[in-house]
Amino acid sequence: MDESTELPPSSPVADTTPVTSSSSRTETAALSPRQVRSVADAKRIVEARGLTHIKVGLFDNDGVMRGKYMSREKFFSALDKGFAFCDVVLGWDIQDQLYDNAHYTGWHTGYPDAPVRILPHTCREVPFEDGMLLFLAEFEGAAEAVCPRALLRRVIQRCEQAGFTPYAALEYEFFVFDETPDTARAKGYRDLKPFTPGWFGYSMIRNSVHADLYHEILALAERMDFPIEGLHTETGPGVLEAAITVDNAEAAADKAALFKTFIKVLAERRGLMATFMAKWSNEYPGQSGHIHLSLRNRNDDTSAFYAEGEPHSMSATQRHFLAGQQRLMPELLCMVAPTINSYRRMIPGFWAPTDATWGVENRTAALRVIPGGDKSQRQEYRLGAADANPYLALAVALGSGLYGVEQGWAPGKAVEGNAYEDQHPEELALPRTLWDAAQRLKQSEAARDLFGDAFVDHFAASREWEEREFRKHIGDWELQRYFEII
């Protein structure tokens, strides 16, 4: 469930487009991290803070942040000329195990360094580290074809070339536990103690008793520029939901990826743990990562989705966009549901869609149209789970919709009432396993058009690897069912 508000026509945050000069500012002017736009700005703020080292990070296939501290001299050189990062981070899984089926990189290539560019406009302060700065980076060269952040950037550029500016807001549910990485491992991830007990959604008691944690989360989000529009308890023990404030699509993905990373950091610094698993227990609902999207016309900054007087205020563009999302959802599913665990969530009655359906203000559908005015007409991609890589999930939600606009597709019939109880056309059925979803992605002509052959082949291979790793292990259910009797 979610309570996201309208998407404004422009971001309240400064434009994230890098510029090449800071000549309009004096050298002595104070510069905050989110004012950094250029290489010159980045050098100036590092010098002003007297930093000897700077944090640089990027995101792998699974949306996990990888990075390191870099000396000031090395950082300045990297700003000017780029730097090299071992491409193994695009060739291993979430447990650092090496894919044996990838063509881009592997033992056959020797895992060479790949060129990387630092993005000055992504500068953030790290609140826990006494003035430390963090910059995001992105792969270049051949690695750019399989880099998740670069993939989203290319989809956004395609959207802009079609005459639209995309805006997005992501929201996440996450469970918090009164555990540490050591205690969770010692317990075998069984019988973990939630931060709070019971089912108590939207609880004023919980957020008042534990106001210090809520305030820390809100303050962290403000300082690192992924401001939270709403934060509340959800249904289940220890579960929270945060709606991140809207921004242009690229910035929205950066904010979501940083949110997931640093919520975990904050929790562990407090002796807690936060998980964004799609479903950690059969007893409780899964954890969503819903995406709100809208397009604005670049020529006059009006909503491309809003049409006064039309049914549900939907323009032809929004209907085509909706149709693209609906028709391509089964083909692109493994980019939105990328883990074995993702498919535990997609069962009837637990707030997660099971077919590619749409409805107007209907939270049982995979796509929810939200009527409004010029500033608020949008739709919600409800299929997304908390475990998805934000860059890839947003690339799917935006790219599939844009593809529908390009093709002039029309959506199917809207769902009314409970989508779980209706019978839907076979072509709207979603794959039920990660393996099946990977096969659909490999066979998708639209995916190859939108994302390129290199990315499709690489990511599908990584999901096949994930499925094979799962099959190597014998679970508790198998032992309990077969050990004595069979």
Coordinates of C-alpha atoms in Angstrom, one line a residue:
M1 CA 0.0 0.0 0.0
D2 CA 1.2 3.6 -0.6
E3 CA 0.2 7.2 -0.1
S4 CA 2.3 9.0 -2.7
T5 CA 1.2 12.5 -3.7
E6 CA 1.2 14.3 -7.0
L7 CA 4.1 14.6 -9.3
P8 CA 5.0 18.3 -9.8
P9 CA 5.9 19.7 -13.2
S10 CA 9.5 20.3 -12.2
S11 CA 11.8 19.0 -9.5
P12 CA 12.2 21.0 -6.3
V13 CA 15.9 19.9 -6.4
A14 CA 18.3 21.8 -8.6
D15 CA 18.8 20.6 -12.2
T16 CA 21.1 17.6 -12.3
T17 CA 22.5 18.3 -15.8
P18 CA 26.3 18.7 -15.5
V19 CA 27.8 21.9 -16.8
T20 CA 31.4 22.6 -17.8
S21 CA 32.1 25.7 -15.9
S22 CA 31.5 27.3 -12.5
S23 CA 32.7 30.7 -13.6
S24 CA 29.5 32.3 -12.3
R25 CA 30.6 31.6 -8.7
T26 CA 33.4 33.2 -6.9
E27 CA 36.2 31.0 -5.7
T28 CA 35.5 31.9 -2.1
A29 CA 31.7 31.2 -2.3
A30 CA 30.5 28.4 0.0
L31 CA 29.5 25.4 -2.0
S32 CA 27.2 22.7 -0.7
P33 CA 27.4 19.1 -2.1
R34 CA 24.1 19.4 -4.1
Q35 CA 25.4 22.6 -5.7
V36 CA 28.3 20.7 -7.3
R37 CA 27.8 20.5 -11.1
S38 CA 31.2 20.5 -12.8
V39 CA 34.6 19.0 -12.4
A40 CA 35.8 22.4 -11.1
D41 CA 33.1 22.4 -8.5
A42 CA 34.0 18.9 -7.4
K43 CA 37.7 19.9 -6.9
R44 CA 36.8 23.1 -5.1
I45 CA 34.5 21.5 -2.5
V46 CA 37.0 18.7 -1.8
E47 CA 39.8 21.4 -1.3
A48 CA 37.5 23.6 0.8
R49 CA 36.8 20.6 3.1
G50 CA 40.4 19.6 3.3
L51 CA 39.6 16.0 2.5
T52 CA 42.5 13.6 1.9
H53 CA 40.1 10.9 0.6
I54 CA 36.7 10.8 -1.1
K55 CA 34.2 8.0 -1.5
V56 CA 33.3 6.9 -5.0
G57 CA 30.6 4.3 -5.7
L58 CA 28.7 2.6 -8.5
F59 CA 25.9 0.0 -8.7
D60 CA 26.2 -3.6 -10.0
N61 CA 23.6 -5.8 -11.7
D62 CA 21.6 -6.4 -8.6
G63 CA 21.6 -2.7 -7.5
V64 CA 24.2 -3.3 -4.8
M65 CA 26.5 -0.3 -4.3
R66 CA 30.2 -1.1 -4.8
G67 CA 33.0 1.4 -4.2
K68 CA 36.0 2.6 -2.3
Y69 CA 37.8 5.5 -0.7
M70 CA 40.0 7.3 -3.3
S71 CA 42.9 9.7 -2.4
R72 CA 42.4 13.3 -3.4
E73 CA 45.2 13.2 -6.0
K74 CA 43.7 10.1 -7.6
F75 CA 40.2 11.6 -7.4
F76 CA 41.2 14.8 -9.2
S77 CA 42.9 12.8 -11.9
A78 CA 39.8 10.6 -12.3
L79 CA 37.6 13.7 -12.6
D80 CA 39.8 14.9 -15.5
K81 CA 40.6 11.6 -17.3
G82 CA 38.3 9.0 -15.8
F83 CA 39.6 5.9 -13.9
A84 CA 39.5 2.1 -14.2
F85 CA 37.4 -0.2 -12.1
C86 CA 37.6 -4.0 -12.2
D87 CA 34.7 -5.2 -14.4
V88 CA 34.2 -8.2 -12.1
V89 CA 31.4 -6.1 -10.4
L90 CA 29.4 -6.7 -13.6
G91 CA 30.4 -10.4 -13.7
W92 CA 29.5 -11.7 -10.2
D93 CA 26.4 -12.2 -8.2
I94 CA 25.1 -10.8 -5.0
Q95 CA 27.4 -13.1 -3.0
D96 CA 30.5 -12.2 -5.2
Q97 CA 30.3 -15.6 -7.0
L98 CA 31.5 -15.4 -10.6
Y99 CA 29.1 -16.0 -13.4
D100 CA 30.2 -19.0 -15.6
N101 CA 27.8 -18.1 -18.5
A102 CA 28.4 -14.5 -19.2
H103 CA 30.1 -13.3 -22.5
Y104 CA 30.8 -9.7 -21.5
T105 CA 33.4 -10.6 -18.8
G106 CA 34.6 -13.8 -17.1
W107 CA 37.7 -16.0 -16.8
H108 CA 37.9 -15.9 -20.6
T109 CA 38.6 -12.1 -20.5
G110 CA 40.7 -12.2 -17.3
Y111 CA 38.4 -9.7 -15.6
P112 CA 40.2 -6.5 -16.8
D113 CA 39.7 -3.0 -15.6
A114 CA 36.9 -1.1 -17.4
P115 CA 36.8 2.7 -17.8
V116 CA 34.6 4.6 -15.4
R117 CA 33.5 8.3 -15.3
I118 CA 32.8 10.2 -12.1
L119 CA 29.5 12.2 -12.1
P120 CA 30.2 15.5 -10.3
H121 CA 26.5 16.4 -10.1
T122 CA 25.8 13.3 -7.9
C123 CA 27.9 14.7 -5.0
R124 CA 26.5 13.9 -1.6
E125 CA 27.7 14.4 2.0
V126 CA 28.0 11.2 4.1
P127 CA 26.5 12.3 7.5
F128 CA 28.3 9.7 9.5
E129 CA 31.8 10.6 8.4
D130 CA 32.6 14.1 9.4
G131 CA 32.4 16.0 6.1
M132 CA 33.1 13.0 3.9
L133 CA 31.8 13.3 0.3
L134 CA 30.4 10.6 -1.9
F135 CA 30.3 10.7 -5.7
L136 CA 28.5 8.2 -8.0
A137 CA 30.2 6.8 -11.1
E138 CA 29.2 5.1 -14.3
F139 CA 30.9 2.6 -16.6
E140 CA 32.1 3.7 -20.0
G141 CA 33.3 1.9 -23.1
A142 CA 32.2 -1.6 -23.7
A143 CA 31.0 -1.9 -20.1
E144 CA 28.5 0.9 -20.6
A145 CA 26.3 -1.4 -22.6
V146 CA 25.7 -3.6 -19.5
C147 CA 25.9 -0.9 -16.8
P148 CA 22.5 -0.5 -15.2
R149 CA 22.7 3.3 -14.6
A150 CA 23.9 3.9 -18.2
L151 CA 21.0 1.7 -19.4
L152 CA 18.5 4.0 -17.7
R153 CA 20.2 7.1 -19.0
R154 CA 19.8 5.8 -22.6
V155 CA 16.1 5.1 -22.1
I156 CA 15.6 8.6 -20.7
Q157 CA 17.5 10.0 -23.8
R158 CA 15.1 8.1 -26.1
C159 CA 12.2 9.5 -24.1
E160 CA 13.5 13.0 -24.5
Q161 CA 14.1 12.5 -28.2
A162 CA 10.4 11.6 -28.5
G163 CA 9.5 14.9 -26.9
F164 CA 8.9 14.0 -23.3
T165 CA 10.6 14.6 -19.9
P166 CA 10.0 11.8 -17.5
Y167 CA 9.4 12.2 -13.8
A168 CA 9.4 9.5 -11.2
A169 CA 8.9 8.8 -7.6
L170 CA 9.8 5.4 -6.0
E171 CA 8.5 4.1 -2.7
Y172 CA 9.8 1.2 -0.6
E173 CA 8.6 -1.1 2.1
F174 CA 11.3 -2.6 4.3
F175 CA 11.4 -4.7 7.4
V176 CA 13.6 -3.7 10.4
F177 CA 14.9 -6.3 12.8
D178 CA 16.4 -6.1 16.2
E179 CA 19.4 -8.1 14.9
T180 CA 22.9 -7.6 13.6
P181 CA 24.6 -9.4 10.7
D182 CA 26.3 -11.6 13.3
T183 CA 23.2 -12.6 15.2
A184 CA 21.2 -13.2 12.0
R185 CA 23.8 -15.5 10.7
A186 CA 24.1 -17.3 14.0
K187 CA 20.4 -17.9 13.9
G188 CA 20.5 -19.2 10.4
Y189 CA 18.1 -16.3 9.5
R190 CA 15.4 -18.1 11.5
D191 CA 13.4 -16.8 14.5
L192 CA 14.6 -13.2 13.9
K193 CA 13.2 -10.6 16.2
P194 CA 11.3 -7.8 14.4
F195 CA 12.0 -4.2 15.6
T196 CA 8.4 -4.0 16.7
P197 CA 5.7 -6.7 17.2
G198 CA 2.3 -7.3 15.6
W199 CA 0.4 -5.9 12.7
F200 CA 0.0 -2.1 13.1
G201 CA -0.2 -0.2 9.9
Y202 CA -0.1 3.6 10.0
S203 CA 0.6 3.4 13.7
M204 CA 0.9 6.8 15.5
I205 CA 2.0 4.9 18.7
R206 CA 4.9 3.2 16.9
N207 CA 6.2 6.3 15.2
S208 CA 6.0 8.2 18.5
V209 CA 7.6 5.6 20.7
H210 CA 10.4 5.2 18.2
A211 CA 10.4 8.8 17.0
D212 CA 14.2 9.0 17.3
L213 CA 14.7 6.3 14.6
Y214 CA 12.1 8.0 12.3
H215 CA 13.8 11.4 12.8
E216 CA 17.2 9.9 12.0
I217 CA 15.8 8.4 8.8
L218 CA 14.2 11.7 7.8
A219 CA 17.3 13.7 8.6
L220 CA 19.5 11.3 6.7
A221 CA 17.3 11.5 3.7
E222 CA 17.4 15.3 3.7
R223 CA 21.1 15.5 4.1
M224 CA 21.8 13.0 1.3
D225 CA 19.2 14.4 -1.0
F226 CA 16.7 11.6 -1.2
P227 CA 14.0 13.5 0.8
I228 CA 11.1 11.4 2.0
E229 CA 7.5 12.6 1.3
G230 CA 5.9 10.1 3.7
L231 CA 7.2 7.6 6.3
H232 CA 4.9 5.3 8.2
T233 CA 4.5 1.8 9.6
E234 CA 3.1 -0.8 7.2
T235 CA 1.2 -4.0 7.8
G236 CA 3.5 -6.5 9.6
P237 CA 5.9 -6.6 12.5
G238 CA 8.7 -4.0 12.1
V239 CA 7.8 -2.9 8.6
L240 CA 8.1 0.7 7.4
E241 CA 7.2 2.3 4.1
A242 CA 8.9 5.4 2.7
A243 CA 7.8 7.4 -0.3
I244 CA 10.7 9.3 -1.9
T245 CA 10.0 12.7 -3.3
V246 CA 9.5 13.0 -7.0
D247 CA 12.3 14.1 -9.4
N248 CA 13.4 13.7 -12.9
A249 CA 13.8 10.0 -13.8
E250 CA 17.6 9.8 -13.6
A251 CA 17.8 11.6 -10.2
A252 CA 14.8 9.6 -8.9
A253 CA 16.7 6.4 -9.6
D254 CA 19.9 7.7 -7.9
K255 CA 17.8 8.7 -4.9
A256 CA 16.2 5.3 -4.7
A257 CA 19.5 3.4 -5.0
L258 CA 21.1 5.6 -2.3
F259 CA 18.0 5.2 -0.1
K260 CA 18.2 1.5 -0.1
T261 CA 22.0 1.5 0.6
F262 CA 22.0 4.0 3.4
I263 CA 18.9 2.8 5.2
K264 CA 20.8 -0.4 5.7
V265 CA 23.9 1.6 6.9
L266 CA 21.8 3.6 9.3
A267 CA 20.1 0.5 10.7
E268 CA 23.3 -1.4 11.3
R269 CA 24.9 1.6 12.9
R270 CA 22.0 1.4 15.4
G271 CA 22.5 -2.3 16.0
L272 CA 19.5 -3.1 13.8
M273 CA 19.1 -4.7 10.3
A274 CA 16.8 -3.6 7.4
T275 CA 15.9 -6.0 4.6
F276 CA 14.5 -5.2 1.2
M277 CA 13.8 -8.8 0.3
A278 CA 10.6 -9.2 -1.7
K279 CA 9.2 -11.6 0.8
W280 CA 11.1 -12.8 3.9
S281 CA 8.2 -14.7 5.5
N282 CA 5.2 -16.6 4.3
E283 CA 3.2 -15.1 7.2
Y284 CA 3.4 -11.5 6.0
P285 CA 2.9 -9.5 2.9
G286 CA 5.8 -8.9 0.6
Q287 CA 7.7 -5.7 0.2
S288 CA 7.0 -3.5 -2.7
G289 CA 9.1 -1.0 -4.7
H290 CA 6.3 0.8 -6.5
I291 CA 7.1 3.4 -9.2
H292 CA 5.0 6.5 -9.9
L293 CA 5.6 7.9 -13.4
S294 CA 4.5 10.8 -15.5
L295 CA 5.6 12.4 -18.7
R296 CA 5.7 16.1 -19.5
N297 CA 5.9 17.6 -23.0
R298 CA 9.2 19.2 -23.6
N299 CA 7.9 21.9 -25.9
D300 CA 5.6 23.6 -23.4
D301 CA 6.0 21.7 -20.1
T302 CA 2.5 20.5 -19.9
S303 CA 1.4 17.1 -18.8
A304 CA 1.6 14.5 -21.6
F305 CA -0.8 12.3 -19.6
Y306 CA -3.6 14.7 -18.7
A307 CA -6.5 15.4 -21.1
E308 CA -9.4 17.4 -19.6
G309 CA -12.8 15.8 -20.4
E310 CA -11.5 12.4 -21.4
P311 CA -12.4 9.3 -19.4
H312 CA -10.3 9.3 -16.3
S313 CA -8.5 12.4 -17.7
M314 CA -6.3 10.1 -19.8
S315 CA -4.7 11.5 -22.9
A316 CA -4.0 9.3 -25.9
T317 CA -0.3 9.4 -24.9
Q318 CA -1.1 8.0 -21.5
R319 CA -3.2 5.2 -23.0
H320 CA -0.4 4.2 -25.4
F321 CA 2.1 4.4 -22.5
L322 CA -0.1 2.2 -20.3
A323 CA -0.6 -0.3 -23.2
G324 CA 3.2 -0.6 -23.6
Q325 CA 3.7 -1.3 -19.9
Q326 CA 0.9 -3.9 -19.9
R327 CA 1.9 -5.7 -23.1
L328 CA 5.6 -5.9 -22.3
M329 CA 5.4 -6.7 -18.6
P330 CA 5.6 -10.5 -19.0
E331 CA 8.6 -10.1 -21.4
L332 CA 10.6 -7.8 -19.1
L333 CA 9.6 -9.2 -15.7
C334 CA 13.0 -10.5 -14.7
M335 CA 14.4 -7.0 -14.7
V336 CA 11.7 -6.0 -12.2
A337 CA 11.5 -9.3 -10.3
P338 CA 15.2 -10.3 -10.4
T339 CA 15.6 -12.8 -7.6
I340 CA 14.3 -16.3 -6.7
N341 CA 12.6 -14.6 -3.8
S342 CA 10.8 -12.1 -6.0
Y343 CA 8.3 -14.8 -7.2
R344 CA 7.4 -15.7 -3.6
R345 CA 5.7 -12.3 -3.4
M346 CA 3.5 -12.6 -6.5
I347 CA 0.6 -14.6 -5.1
P348 CA -3.1 -13.6 -4.9
G349 CA -4.3 -11.6 -1.9
F350 CA -0.9 -10.1 -0.8
W351 CA -0.9 -6.8 -2.6
A352 CA 1.3 -8.1 -5.4
P353 CA 0.0 -8.5 -9.0
T354 CA -0.1 -11.9 -10.7
D355 CA -1.0 -10.8 -14.2
A356 CA -0.3 -7.7 -16.4
T357 CA -3.6 -5.9 -15.5
W358 CA -4.5 -2.3 -15.1
G359 CA -7.2 -0.4 -13.3
V360 CA -8.2 3.1 -12.3
E361 CA -7.3 3.7 -8.6
N362 CA -7.2 -0.1 -8.2
R363 CA -4.5 -1.5 -6.0
T364 CA -5.2 -5.1 -7.0
A365 CA -3.9 -4.4 -10.5
A366 CA -0.4 -4.4 -11.8
L367 CA -0.8 -0.9 -13.2
R368 CA -2.8 1.7 -11.4
V369 CA -3.9 4.8 -13.2
I370 CA -4.2 7.8 -10.9
P371 CA -6.4 10.6 -12.4
G372 CA -5.7 14.1 -11.5
G373 CA -4.8 17.5 -13.1
D374 CA -1.9 18.8 -15.1
K375 CA 0.5 18.3 -12.2
S376 CA -0.8 15.0 -10.7
Q377 CA -2.1 12.7 -13.6
R378 CA 0.2 9.7 -13.5
Q379 CA 0.3 6.0 -13.2
E380 CA 1.8 3.6 -10.7
Y381 CA 3.9 0.5 -11.7
R382 CA 2.8 -1.7 -8.8
L383 CA 4.5 -4.9 -9.9
G384 CA 7.8 -3.6 -8.6
A385 CA 9.2 -5.2 -5.5
A386 CA 11.8 -3.8 -3.0
D387 CA 14.5 -6.2 -4.2
A388 CA 14.7 -4.8 -7.7
N389 CA 17.7 -2.7 -9.0
P390 CA 16.1 0.8 -9.1
Y391 CA 17.8 1.7 -12.4
L392 CA 16.6 -1.4 -14.1
A393 CA 13.1 -1.3 -12.6
L394 CA 12.7 2.3 -13.7
A395 CA 14.2 1.6 -17.2
V396 CA 11.5 -1.1 -17.6
A397 CA 8.6 1.0 -16.4
L398 CA 9.7 4.0 -18.6
G399 CA 11.0 2.1 -21.6
S400 CA 8.0 -0.3 -22.0
G401 CA 5.6 2.7 -21.7
L402 CA 7.6 4.7 -24.3
Y403 CA 7.6 1.6 -26.6
G404 CA 3.8 1.6 -26.4
V405 CA 3.7 5.3 -27.4
E406 CA 6.0 4.6 -30.3
Q407 CA 3.8 1.7 -31.5
G408 CA 0.5 3.4 -30.9
W409 CA -0.8 0.4 -28.8
A410 CA -4.1 0.4 -27.0
P411 CA -4.5 -1.1 -23.5
G412 CA -6.8 -4.0 -22.7
K413 CA -9.9 -3.7 -20.7
A414 CA -9.5 -2.1 -17.3
V415 CA -10.0 -4.3 -14.2
E416 CA -12.9 -3.4 -11.9
G417 CA -13.0 -4.9 -8.4
N418 CA -10.6 -7.6 -7.4
A419 CA -8.1 -8.4 -10.1
Y420 CA -7.2 -11.7 -8.4
E421 CA -10.6 -13.1 -9.0
D422 CA -10.9 -12.3 -12.7
Q423 CA -9.9 -14.4 -15.6
H424 CA -7.4 -12.6 -17.8
P425 CA -6.1 -13.3 -21.3
E426 CA -3.3 -15.8 -21.5
E427 CA -0.9 -13.2 -22.9
L428 CA -1.2 -11.2 -19.7
A429 CA 0.0 -14.0 -17.5
L430 CA 3.3 -13.3 -15.8
P431 CA 6.1 -15.9 -15.7
R432 CA 6.0 -17.8 -12.4
T433 CA 9.8 -18.5 -12.0
L434 CA 13.0 -16.5 -12.5
W435 CA 14.2 -19.0 -15.1
D436 CA 11.0 -18.6 -17.2
A437 CA 11.2 -14.8 -16.9
A438 CA 14.8 -14.9 -18.2
Q439 CA 13.8 -16.9 -21.2
R440 CA 11.1 -14.4 -22.0
L441 CA 13.6 -11.5 -21.8
K442 CA 16.0 -13.3 -24.1
Q443 CA 13.2 -13.8 -26.7
S444 CA 11.8 -10.3 -26.5
E445 CA 12.4 -8.2 -29.6
A446 CA 11.2 -5.1 -27.7
A447 CA 13.8 -5.6 -24.9
R448 CA 16.5 -5.8 -27.5
D449 CA 15.3 -2.7 -29.2
L450 CA 15.0 -0.8 -25.9
F451 CA 18.1 -2.1 -24.1
G452 CA 20.4 -3.6 -26.7
D453 CA 21.5 -7.1 -27.3
A454 CA 24.6 -6.9 -25.0
F455 CA 22.5 -5.9 -22.0
V456 CA 19.7 -8.4 -22.7
D457 CA 22.1 -11.3 -23.1
H458 CA 24.2 -10.4 -20.1
F459 CA 21.3 -9.8 -17.7
A460 CA 19.4 -12.9 -18.8
A461 CA 22.5 -15.0 -18.3
S462 CA 22.9 -13.5 -14.8
R463 CA 19.3 -14.5 -13.9
E464 CA 19.9 -18.0 -15.3
W465 CA 22.9 -18.2 -13.1
E466 CA 20.9 -17.1 -10.1
E467 CA 18.3 -19.9 -10.8
R468 CA 21.1 -22.5 -11.1
E469 CA 22.6 -21.4 -7.8
F470 CA 19.3 -21.9 -6.1
R471 CA 18.9 -25.4 -7.5
K472 CA 22.3 -26.4 -6.0
H473 CA 20.8 -26.1 -2.5
I474 CA 18.5 -28.4 -0.6
G475 CA 15.9 -26.5 1.4
D476 CA 14.1 -27.2 4.7
W477 CA 10.9 -28.0 2.9
E478 CA 12.5 -30.8 0.9
L479 CA 14.1 -32.3 4.0
Q480 CA 10.9 -32.2 6.0
R481 CA 8.8 -33.6 3.2
Y482 CA 11.1 -36.4 1.8
F483 CA 13.8 -37.4 4.4
E484 CA 11.9 -39.9 6.4
I485 CA 9.0 -41.0 4.2
I486 CA 10.1 -41.2 0.6

